Amino acid sequence: MLATVTHQCYTKAKFKGKLLCCKKKKTAIMMEEEIMFKVNDNYQKLPGSYLFSTIAKKVSAFSQANPDKNIIRLGIGDVTQPIAPAIIDAMHKAVDEMGDAATFHGYAPDLGYEFLRSAIAKNDYQARGCDISTDEIFVSDGAKSDSGNIQEIFSVDNRIAVCDPVYPVYVDSNVMAGRTGEYDAKTETWSNVIYMPCTMENNFVPELPKETPDIIYLCLPNNPTGTTITKDELQVWVDYANKNGAVIIYDAAYEAYISEDNVAHTIYECEGAKTCAIELKSFSKNAGFTGVRLGYTVVPKELKCGDVSLNAMWARRHGTKFNGAPYIQQRAGEAVYSEAGKAQLKEQVAYYMNNAKTIKQGLKDAGYTVFGGVNAPYIWLKTPGEMTSWEFFDYLLENANVVGTPGSGFGPSGEGYFRLTAFGSYENTLAALERIKKM
């Protein structure tokens, strides 16, 4: 910006530390230095918008152009069944307590209320022979938040390893932190990320990386492929991490859908996991809390970097940036572990897994190559012919009015695949299959 000041004689002007003179015009010209805030440039590296935001925009545009079409959504993993009665009762009681000064609750404790953390420790860990204490459990507003935030306690110099395809939050949050290097649009990969391809050739099971990572992200049962590994196979990963000084970020959001006996429900069933693993858990899929928001993260006290406790670091971060999950939600979480809650949620999980079985068999009958649907509520299918993932998305939306998720949105190894969720209603699941069979 230029500013002029005219004087009757030779003038000197000092502006923002700079001396500017003009004899002939007897004018001091002052150049204002440009002062501008700076942004986190790492955000500018992110290609496009978040996967499910892109899907939502495409579906919205189709709906506006075709208002008479009844769209069936089997894309995003959002539940459709109502909250279980035992949990609703607990929430109603908690709401009543908030209306009485004698039982009102304000800010929650940093780690979460003792009643919920005790229920989690007892039912999710100690009942499985895992020695996890309440002060290693951090209650939050959901596993998605924790999966994006957990990277904050690690140095930007760490190198991450992810399955490919993978839940986008793992990679995107590390991009935002400046940990992933540069993006190659041609290969759709990041220069400083180690990719562990999960393909039909290896049964969509990750293999130990050829390069040594510092942080390993594992989601088992897997989103998006719906596949998983045995407890013995998981033990190999724990041994690898301990041997190489790596940390495993273990996302167990779909643990409630495990149906096979030889699959671990928590990584802490594996020997040595407490010295190398952080576990993320969600109430969204097992209890239908997508609209309630509740989850937790386990950071064992034995997990250290030298003498530095990651448990203490996460506690510091949690206390600084999070004001605690609301009392009503935490009482709802406690009800998940009641006898009535367990019974009702078992029926709900069975409902969704029946959908998964129906989708898988229906697609097989229609000639599709399909995977998953046994230990997770996701079906992973090969796109027909030479269609790309997004081409099949458009084809399915336009011809069957069914929404799914393009596999390429989860990573380059997802190209040529497509994910369908079993979280819809049974009626919609059947209707979607009939439409697909008619294409």
Tab-separated table of C-alpha atoms in Angstrom:
chain	number	residue	atom	x	y	z
A	1	MET	CA	0.000	0.000	0.000
A	2	LEU	CA	1.289	3.497	-0.870
A	3	ALA	CA	0.743	6.547	1.317
A	4	THR	CA	1.838	10.091	0.339
A	5	VAL	CA	2.554	13.080	2.558
A	6	THR	CA	3.281	16.450	0.922
A	7	HIS	CA	5.479	19.025	2.653
A	8	GLN	CA	6.747	22.495	1.688
A	9	CYS	CA	10.341	21.428	2.032
A	10	TYR	CA	12.582	18.410	1.792
A	11	THR	CA	10.825	15.724	3.801
A	12	LYS	CA	11.935	12.565	5.429
A	13	ALA	CA	9.350	10.064	6.550
A	14	LYS	CA	9.909	6.998	8.579
A	15	PHE	CA	7.173	4.418	8.245
A	16	LYS	CA	7.253	0.994	9.881
A	17	GLY	CA	10.995	1.271	10.308
A	18	LYS	CA	11.763	2.319	6.698
A	19	LEU	CA	13.022	5.753	5.655
A	20	LEU	CA	11.689	6.974	2.325
A	21	CYS	CA	12.603	10.328	0.725
A	22	CYS	CA	11.585	12.317	-2.351
A	23	LYS	CA	13.374	15.655	-3.013
A	24	LYS	CA	11.962	16.696	-6.335
A	25	LYS	CA	8.312	16.333	-5.497
A	26	LYS	CA	8.906	17.322	-1.924
A	27	THR	CA	6.907	14.241	-1.098
A	28	ALA	CA	7.642	11.492	1.303
A	29	ILE	CA	6.388	8.239	-0.028
A	30	MET	CA	5.786	5.677	2.586
A	31	MET	CA	5.618	2.066	1.648
A	32	GLU	CA	3.528	0.085	4.067
A	33	GLU	CA	4.907	-3.367	4.628
A	34	GLU	CA	2.439	-6.085	3.827
A	35	ILE	CA	1.441	-7.877	6.974
A	36	MET	CA	-0.453	-11.121	6.423
A	37	PHE	CA	-1.208	-14.100	8.617
A	38	LYS	CA	0.034	-17.498	7.467
A	39	VAL	CA	-1.852	-20.753	7.035
A	40	ASN	CA	-0.816	-24.353	7.515
A	41	ASP	CA	0.378	-25.095	3.984
A	42	ASN	CA	0.049	-28.809	4.577
A	43	TYR	CA	-3.729	-28.465	4.168
A	44	GLN	CA	-3.127	-27.217	0.640
A	45	LYS	CA	-1.487	-30.539	-0.191
A	46	LEU	CA	-4.693	-32.490	0.416
A	47	PRO	CA	-6.096	-33.655	-2.940
A	48	GLY	CA	-9.786	-32.819	-3.328
A	49	SER	CA	-12.310	-33.008	-0.526
A	50	TYR	CA	-12.917	-35.729	2.036
A	51	LEU	CA	-14.179	-38.919	0.346
A	52	PHE	CA	-17.640	-38.987	1.905
A	53	SER	CA	-18.125	-35.260	1.327
A	54	THR	CA	-17.548	-35.855	-2.373
A	55	ILE	CA	-20.061	-38.704	-2.366
A	56	ALA	CA	-22.634	-36.559	-0.572
A	57	LYS	CA	-22.270	-33.800	-3.182
A	58	LYS	CA	-22.687	-36.214	-6.083
A	59	VAL	CA	-25.756	-37.823	-4.515
A	60	SER	CA	-27.271	-34.419	-3.746
A	61	ALA	CA	-26.794	-33.297	-7.343
A	62	PHE	CA	-28.411	-36.513	-8.621
A	63	SER	CA	-31.347	-36.119	-6.225
A	64	GLN	CA	-31.989	-32.557	-7.341
A	65	ALA	CA	-31.903	-33.596	-10.973
A	66	ASN	CA	-34.071	-36.666	-10.307
A	67	PRO	CA	-36.488	-35.797	-7.481
A	68	ASP	CA	-38.709	-38.773	-8.318
A	69	LYS	CA	-35.973	-41.336	-7.681
A	70	ASN	CA	-35.900	-43.263	-4.382
A	71	ILE	CA	-32.227	-43.533	-3.486
A	72	ILE	CA	-31.023	-46.372	-1.265
A	73	ARG	CA	-27.863	-45.466	0.641
A	74	LEU	CA	-25.399	-48.273	1.270
A	75	GLY	CA	-22.357	-46.022	1.172
A	76	ILE	CA	-21.275	-44.369	4.406
A	77	GLY	CA	-21.150	-46.693	7.418
A	78	ASP	CA	-23.991	-45.005	9.271
A	79	VAL	CA	-26.347	-47.134	11.346
A	80	THR	CA	-30.117	-47.105	10.813
A	81	GLN	CA	-31.587	-49.054	13.721
A	82	PRO	CA	-32.798	-47.066	16.773
A	83	ILE	CA	-30.841	-46.895	20.023
A	84	ALA	CA	-31.495	-49.974	22.178
A	85	PRO	CA	-34.228	-49.532	24.853
A	86	ALA	CA	-31.862	-50.136	27.785
A	87	ILE	CA	-29.650	-47.319	26.563
A	88	ILE	CA	-32.571	-44.967	25.931
A	89	ASP	CA	-33.761	-45.576	29.501
A	90	ALA	CA	-30.320	-44.683	30.830
A	91	MET	CA	-30.250	-41.507	28.738
A	92	HIS	CA	-33.701	-40.461	29.951
A	93	LYS	CA	-32.605	-40.945	33.539
A	94	ALA	CA	-29.444	-38.933	32.934
A	95	VAL	CA	-31.445	-36.109	31.347
A	96	ASP	CA	-33.689	-36.007	34.419
A	97	GLU	CA	-30.606	-35.806	36.632
A	98	MET	CA	-29.386	-32.807	34.643
A	99	GLY	CA	-32.655	-31.058	35.487
A	100	ASP	CA	-32.103	-31.305	39.235
A	101	ALA	CA	-29.514	-29.167	41.026
A	102	ALA	CA	-28.733	-32.054	43.381
A	103	THR	CA	-27.770	-34.401	40.538
A	104	PHE	CA	-26.639	-31.935	37.856
A	105	HIS	CA	-23.262	-32.603	36.177
A	106	GLY	CA	-21.035	-30.015	34.523
A	107	TYR	CA	-17.658	-30.659	32.924
A	108	ALA	CA	-16.716	-34.327	32.879
A	109	PRO	CA	-13.360	-35.554	34.257
A	110	ASP	CA	-10.556	-35.424	31.679
A	111	LEU	CA	-10.309	-39.191	31.247
A	112	GLY	CA	-14.051	-39.795	31.536
A	113	TYR	CA	-16.305	-40.723	34.426
A	114	GLU	CA	-15.073	-43.566	36.612
A	115	PHE	CA	-18.347	-45.492	36.177
A	116	LEU	CA	-17.836	-45.756	32.407
A	117	ARG	CA	-14.111	-46.425	32.443
A	118	SER	CA	-14.625	-49.181	35.015
A	119	ALA	CA	-17.315	-50.782	32.856
A	120	ILE	CA	-15.028	-50.624	29.816
A	121	ALA	CA	-12.043	-52.100	31.669
A	122	LYS	CA	-14.118	-54.922	33.138
A	123	ASN	CA	-16.092	-55.920	30.043
A	124	ASP	CA	-13.853	-55.134	27.084
A	125	TYR	CA	-10.509	-56.118	28.602
A	126	GLN	CA	-10.440	-57.899	31.938
A	127	ALA	CA	-13.173	-60.315	30.793
A	128	ARG	CA	-10.819	-61.267	27.950
A	129	GLY	CA	-7.836	-61.732	30.224
A	130	CYS	CA	-6.281	-58.348	29.368
A	131	ASP	CA	-4.795	-56.301	32.200
A	132	ILE	CA	-6.034	-52.838	31.272
A	133	SER	CA	-6.739	-50.403	34.130
A	134	THR	CA	-9.120	-47.454	34.205
A	135	ASP	CA	-6.321	-44.864	34.104
A	136	GLU	CA	-5.246	-46.257	30.730
A	137	ILE	CA	-8.689	-45.554	29.226
A	138	PHE	CA	-9.498	-42.113	27.786
A	139	VAL	CA	-13.157	-41.466	26.960
A	140	SER	CA	-13.798	-39.237	23.938
A	141	ASP	CA	-16.524	-38.196	21.498
A	142	GLY	CA	-15.659	-40.959	19.054
A	143	ALA	CA	-12.938	-43.033	17.421
A	144	LYS	CA	-12.778	-40.791	14.350
A	145	SER	CA	-11.633	-37.845	16.470
A	146	ASP	CA	-9.060	-39.956	18.270
A	147	SER	CA	-7.756	-41.561	15.077
A	148	GLY	CA	-7.098	-38.095	13.688
A	149	ASN	CA	-5.750	-36.587	16.904
A	150	ILE	CA	-3.483	-39.371	18.176
A	151	GLN	CA	-0.729	-38.431	15.732
A	152	GLU	CA	-0.229	-35.150	17.607
A	153	ILE	CA	1.833	-36.825	20.340
A	154	PHE	CA	4.378	-38.092	17.797
A	155	SER	CA	7.211	-36.218	16.120
A	156	VAL	CA	6.659	-34.972	12.598
A	157	ASP	CA	9.816	-36.905	11.672
A	158	ASN	CA	8.081	-40.249	12.182
A	159	ARG	CA	7.178	-42.277	9.132
A	160	ILE	CA	3.780	-43.972	8.995
A	161	ALA	CA	2.713	-47.242	7.386
A	162	VAL	CA	-0.894	-47.785	6.303
A	163	CYS	CA	-2.870	-50.543	4.660
A	164	ASP	CA	-3.902	-49.795	1.098
A	165	PRO	CA	-6.890	-49.406	0.820
A	166	VAL	CA	-7.304	-47.558	4.100
A	167	TYR	CA	-9.696	-45.393	6.126
A	168	PRO	CA	-8.839	-41.890	4.769
A	169	VAL	CA	-8.563	-40.186	8.182
A	170	TYR	CA	-5.282	-41.948	9.010
A	171	VAL	CA	-3.474	-40.501	6.023
A	172	ASP	CA	-5.231	-37.122	5.814
A	173	SER	CA	-4.535	-36.229	9.455
A	174	ASN	CA	-0.842	-36.979	8.930
A	175	VAL	CA	-0.859	-34.850	5.776
A	176	MET	CA	-2.233	-31.968	7.834
A	177	ALA	CA	0.600	-32.450	10.325
A	178	GLY	CA	3.266	-32.360	7.600
A	179	ARG	CA	4.392	-35.955	8.043
A	180	THR	CA	3.612	-37.484	4.632
A	181	GLY	CA	5.913	-35.721	2.168
A	182	GLU	CA	4.697	-34.808	-1.301
A	183	TYR	CA	1.677	-36.140	-3.175
A	184	ASP	CA	2.068	-37.899	-6.521
A	185	ALA	CA	-1.195	-37.437	-8.386
A	186	LYS	CA	-0.266	-40.109	-10.928
A	187	THR	CA	0.212	-42.887	-8.383
A	188	GLU	CA	-2.100	-41.301	-5.765
A	189	THR	CA	0.525	-41.886	-3.087
A	190	TRP	CA	2.552	-39.803	-0.637
A	191	SER	CA	6.339	-39.856	-0.806
A	192	ASN	CA	6.901	-40.397	2.922
A	193	VAL	CA	4.130	-42.943	3.541
A	194	ILE	CA	4.788	-46.685	3.507
A	195	TYR	CA	1.903	-48.464	1.796
A	196	MET	CA	0.982	-52.065	2.595
A	197	PRO	CA	-1.148	-53.243	-0.355
A	198	CYS	CA	-4.170	-55.379	0.544
A	199	THR	CA	-5.230	-57.062	-2.667
A	200	MET	CA	-7.070	-60.134	-3.876
A	201	GLU	CA	-3.683	-61.846	-4.248
A	202	ASN	CA	-2.973	-61.649	-0.488
A	203	ASN	CA	-6.631	-62.037	0.561
A	204	PHE	CA	-6.743	-58.335	1.485
A	205	VAL	CA	-4.479	-58.998	4.480
A	206	PRO	CA	-1.521	-56.634	5.014
A	207	GLU	CA	1.998	-58.049	4.899
A	208	LEU	CA	4.869	-56.769	7.023
A	209	PRO	CA	6.312	-53.687	5.295
A	210	LYS	CA	9.609	-53.952	3.433
A	211	GLU	CA	10.657	-50.574	4.843
A	212	THR	CA	10.695	-49.999	8.594
A	213	PRO	CA	7.994	-47.559	9.797
A	214	ASP	CA	7.746	-45.709	13.093
A	215	ILE	CA	3.935	-45.774	13.302
A	216	ILE	CA	1.744	-48.563	11.909
A	217	TYR	CA	-1.992	-48.091	11.402
A	218	LEU	CA	-4.080	-51.276	11.530
A	219	CYS	CA	-7.880	-51.416	11.340
A	220	LEU	CA	-9.169	-54.901	12.134
A	221	PRO	CA	-11.717	-56.083	11.215
A	222	ASN	CA	-10.893	-53.922	8.274
A	223	ASN	CA	-12.640	-50.920	6.864
A	224	PRO	CA	-13.171	-50.925	3.886
A	225	THR	CA	-12.495	-54.542	2.837
A	226	GLY	CA	-14.417	-56.257	5.654
A	227	THR	CA	-11.590	-58.788	6.058
A	228	THR	CA	-9.479	-59.543	9.135
A	229	ILE	CA	-6.588	-61.657	10.445
A	230	THR	CA	-6.246	-64.360	13.068
A	231	LYS	CA	-4.911	-63.776	16.561
A	232	ASP	CA	-1.682	-65.576	15.627
A	233	GLU	CA	-1.239	-63.310	12.620
A	234	LEU	CA	-1.835	-60.261	14.813
A	235	GLN	CA	0.821	-61.534	17.230
A	236	VAL	CA	3.314	-61.360	14.359
A	237	TRP	CA	2.586	-57.639	14.018
A	238	VAL	CA	3.011	-57.069	17.758
A	239	ASP	CA	6.353	-58.898	17.738
A	240	TYR	CA	7.457	-56.907	14.681
A	241	ALA	CA	6.562	-53.576	16.309
A	242	ASN	CA	8.390	-54.409	19.541
A	243	LYS	CA	11.448	-55.612	17.645
A	244	ASN	CA	11.633	-52.491	15.472
A	245	GLY	CA	10.630	-49.874	18.053
A	246	ALA	CA	7.402	-49.020	16.233
A	247	VAL	CA	3.958	-48.111	17.584
A	248	ILE	CA	0.765	-49.735	16.315
A	249	ILE	CA	-2.347	-47.554	16.181
A	250	TYR	CA	-5.000	-50.271	16.350
A	251	ASP	CA	-8.514	-49.291	15.268
A	252	ALA	CA	-10.943	-51.898	16.640
A	253	ALA	CA	-14.161	-50.052	15.790
A	254	TYR	CA	-15.759	-53.173	14.286
A	255	GLU	CA	-14.773	-55.637	17.020
A	256	ALA	CA	-18.421	-56.405	17.911
A	257	TYR	CA	-18.962	-57.942	14.461
A	258	ILE	CA	-16.313	-60.647	14.812
A	259	SER	CA	-17.913	-64.062	14.350
A	260	GLU	CA	-14.899	-66.365	14.148
A	261	ASP	CA	-13.229	-67.795	17.253
A	262	ASN	CA	-9.597	-67.319	16.196
A	263	VAL	CA	-9.862	-63.535	15.741
A	264	ALA	CA	-8.691	-61.215	18.530
A	265	HIS	CA	-11.271	-58.761	19.908
A	266	THR	CA	-8.494	-56.505	21.204
A	267	ILE	CA	-4.819	-56.251	20.345
A	268	TYR	CA	-4.035	-56.660	24.047
A	269	GLU	CA	-4.908	-60.336	23.731
A	270	CYS	CA	-1.466	-60.552	22.102
A	271	GLU	CA	1.605	-60.912	24.302
A	272	GLY	CA	3.689	-57.749	24.439
A	273	ALA	CA	1.030	-55.465	22.959
A	274	LYS	CA	1.037	-53.106	25.947
A	275	THR	CA	4.565	-51.967	25.080
A	276	CYS	CA	3.820	-51.182	21.443
A	277	ALA	CA	0.111	-50.542	20.817
A	278	ILE	CA	-2.564	-47.882	21.239
A	279	GLU	CA	-6.140	-49.066	20.716
A	280	LEU	CA	-9.074	-46.995	19.432
A	281	LYS	CA	-12.646	-48.107	20.146
A	282	SER	CA	-16.034	-46.741	19.144
A	283	PHE	CA	-19.612	-47.014	20.384
A	284	SER	CA	-20.901	-46.013	16.940
A	285	LYS	CA	-20.998	-49.423	15.302
A	286	ASN	CA	-21.646	-51.755	18.243
A	287	ALA	CA	-24.282	-49.549	19.942
A	288	GLY	CA	-25.547	-47.287	17.156
A	289	PHE	CA	-24.003	-44.097	18.596
A	290	THR	CA	-23.242	-42.370	15.274
A	291	GLY	CA	-25.639	-39.605	16.325
A	292	VAL	CA	-24.749	-39.758	20.011
A	293	ARG	CA	-20.922	-39.676	19.729
A	294	LEU	CA	-18.844	-41.665	22.200
A	295	GLY	CA	-15.620	-43.631	22.007
A	296	TYR	CA	-12.393	-44.240	23.867
A	297	THR	CA	-8.678	-44.782	23.414
A	298	VAL	CA	-6.428	-47.080	25.425
A	299	VAL	CA	-2.842	-45.957	25.997
A	300	PRO	CA	-1.011	-48.441	28.274
A	301	LYS	CA	1.345	-47.067	30.897
A	302	GLU	CA	4.027	-49.485	29.698
A	303	LEU	CA	4.116	-47.761	26.301
A	304	LYS	CA	7.109	-45.430	26.392
A	305	CYS	CA	9.621	-43.684	24.174
A	306	GLY	CA	12.724	-43.951	26.311
A	307	ASP	CA	11.611	-42.545	29.631
A	308	VAL	CA	8.686	-40.606	28.143
A	309	SER	CA	5.235	-42.039	28.882
A	310	LEU	CA	2.797	-41.871	25.979
A	311	ASN	CA	-0.003	-42.339	28.498
A	312	ALA	CA	1.076	-39.124	30.237
A	313	MET	CA	1.437	-37.304	26.916
A	314	TRP	CA	-2.048	-38.297	25.747
A	315	ALA	CA	-3.464	-37.343	29.154
A	316	ARG	CA	-1.875	-33.896	28.764
A	317	ARG	CA	-3.199	-33.482	25.252
A	318	HIS	CA	-6.641	-34.779	26.263
A	319	GLY	CA	-6.880	-32.411	29.216
A	320	THR	CA	-5.776	-29.405	27.172
A	321	LYS	CA	-7.889	-29.869	24.047
A	322	PHE	CA	-10.950	-31.802	25.207
A	323	ASN	CA	-13.557	-30.912	27.829
A	324	GLY	CA	-14.898	-34.420	28.235
A	325	ALA	CA	-17.772	-36.352	26.672
A	326	PRO	CA	-21.158	-35.232	28.064
A	327	TYR	CA	-22.541	-36.955	31.156
A	328	ILE	CA	-25.666	-38.139	29.305
A	329	GLN	CA	-23.603	-39.881	26.616
A	330	GLN	CA	-21.356	-41.516	29.191
A	331	ARG	CA	-24.346	-42.908	31.085
A	332	ALA	CA	-25.562	-44.241	27.743
A	333	GLY	CA	-22.165	-45.873	27.272
A	334	GLU	CA	-22.387	-47.471	30.691
A	335	ALA	CA	-25.759	-49.003	29.741
A	336	VAL	CA	-24.078	-50.734	26.796
A	337	TYR	CA	-22.478	-53.055	29.353
A	338	SER	CA	-25.659	-53.785	31.317
A	339	GLU	CA	-27.157	-57.254	30.899
A	340	ALA	CA	-30.159	-55.816	29.052
A	341	GLY	CA	-27.893	-53.640	26.919
A	342	LYS	CA	-25.666	-56.555	25.939
A	343	ALA	CA	-28.641	-58.709	24.937
A	344	GLN	CA	-30.294	-55.966	22.885
A	345	LEU	CA	-27.087	-54.991	21.114
A	346	LYS	CA	-26.327	-58.608	20.300
A	347	GLU	CA	-29.620	-58.699	18.410
A	348	GLN	CA	-28.784	-55.438	16.645
A	349	VAL	CA	-25.378	-56.671	15.525
A	350	ALA	CA	-27.010	-59.891	14.285
A	351	TYR	CA	-29.505	-57.781	12.299
A	352	TYR	CA	-26.730	-55.949	10.458
A	353	MET	CA	-24.704	-59.107	9.904
A	354	ASN	CA	-27.770	-60.764	8.390
A	355	ASN	CA	-27.825	-57.838	5.978
A	356	ALA	CA	-24.157	-58.493	5.206
A	357	LYS	CA	-24.839	-62.170	4.550
A	358	THR	CA	-27.785	-61.245	2.328
A	359	ILE	CA	-25.769	-58.730	0.303
A	360	LYS	CA	-22.820	-61.083	-0.113
A	361	GLN	CA	-24.911	-64.016	-1.277
A	362	GLY	CA	-27.102	-61.842	-3.474
A	363	LEU	CA	-24.112	-60.337	-5.257
A	364	LYS	CA	-22.551	-63.759	-5.712
A	365	ASP	CA	-25.765	-64.982	-7.274
A	366	ALA	CA	-25.659	-61.986	-9.606
A	367	GLY	CA	-22.152	-62.945	-10.753
A	368	TYR	CA	-20.067	-60.485	-8.711
A	369	THR	CA	-16.792	-61.359	-7.001
A	370	VAL	CA	-17.214	-60.407	-3.348
A	371	PHE	CA	-15.252	-60.401	-0.090
A	372	GLY	CA	-15.825	-59.496	3.563
A	373	GLY	CA	-19.157	-59.671	5.350
A	374	VAL	CA	-18.083	-62.365	7.841
A	375	ASN	CA	-16.346	-60.448	10.621
A	376	ALA	CA	-17.390	-56.949	9.570
A	377	PRO	CA	-20.522	-55.228	8.210
A	378	TYR	CA	-18.860	-54.358	4.902
A	379	ILE	CA	-18.953	-56.066	1.525
A	380	TRP	CA	-15.989	-55.479	-0.793
A	381	LEU	CA	-16.747	-56.300	-4.421
A	382	LYS	CA	-14.866	-56.301	-7.685
A	383	THR	CA	-16.295	-53.811	-10.145
A	384	PRO	CA	-17.675	-55.471	-13.301
A	385	GLY	CA	-15.725	-55.491	-16.543
A	386	GLU	CA	-13.123	-52.769	-16.816
A	387	MET	CA	-15.090	-50.172	-14.835
A	388	THR	CA	-13.174	-47.930	-12.476
A	389	SER	CA	-14.499	-47.489	-8.959
A	390	TRP	CA	-16.028	-44.078	-9.687
A	391	GLU	CA	-17.482	-45.258	-13.008
A	392	PHE	CA	-19.279	-48.038	-11.143
A	393	PHE	CA	-20.430	-45.524	-8.526
A	394	ASP	CA	-22.076	-43.426	-11.241
A	395	TYR	CA	-23.454	-46.476	-13.024
A	396	LEU	CA	-24.987	-47.851	-9.822
A	397	LEU	CA	-26.471	-44.500	-8.847
A	398	GLU	CA	-27.955	-43.794	-12.261
A	399	ASN	CA	-29.264	-47.281	-13.071
A	400	ALA	CA	-30.157	-48.730	-9.663
A	401	ASN	CA	-30.402	-45.537	-7.578
A	402	VAL	CA	-28.122	-47.201	-5.029
A	403	VAL	CA	-25.218	-45.413	-3.306
A	404	GLY	CA	-21.997	-47.215	-2.419
A	405	THR	CA	-18.398	-46.156	-1.855
A	406	PRO	CA	-15.735	-46.229	-4.613
A	407	GLY	CA	-12.776	-48.345	-3.543
A	408	SER	CA	-10.272	-45.913	-5.046
A	409	GLY	CA	-11.366	-43.383	-2.435
A	410	PHE	CA	-9.578	-45.534	0.145
A	411	GLY	CA	-6.286	-45.678	-1.751
A	412	PRO	CA	-4.754	-46.732	-5.080
A	413	SER	CA	-5.097	-50.467	-4.334
A	414	GLY	CA	-8.833	-49.891	-3.952
A	415	GLU	CA	-9.192	-49.042	-7.630
A	416	GLY	CA	-11.481	-51.507	-9.355
A	417	TYR	CA	-13.321	-52.315	-6.117
A	418	PHE	CA	-16.419	-51.020	-4.378
A	419	ARG	CA	-17.728	-51.061	-0.805
A	420	LEU	CA	-21.304	-51.651	0.277
A	421	THR	CA	-22.409	-51.351	3.889
A	422	ALA	CA	-24.779	-53.638	5.767
A	423	PHE	CA	-26.000	-50.807	8.013
A	424	GLY	CA	-29.172	-50.165	6.033
A	425	SER	CA	-32.569	-51.612	6.856
A	426	TYR	CA	-33.254	-55.196	5.789
A	427	GLU	CA	-36.038	-54.004	3.495
A	428	ASN	CA	-33.747	-51.523	1.748
A	429	THR	CA	-31.020	-54.140	1.530
A	430	LEU	CA	-33.346	-56.515	-0.326
A	431	ALA	CA	-34.622	-53.721	-2.569
A	432	ALA	CA	-31.068	-52.639	-3.447
A	433	LEU	CA	-30.106	-56.182	-4.378
A	434	GLU	CA	-33.123	-56.552	-6.661
A	435	ARG	CA	-32.221	-53.340	-8.420
A	436	ILE	CA	-28.587	-54.373	-8.846
A	437	LYS	CA	-29.580	-57.756	-10.260
A	438	LYS	CA	-31.704	-56.029	-12.897
A	439	MET	CA	-28.887	-53.810	-14.192
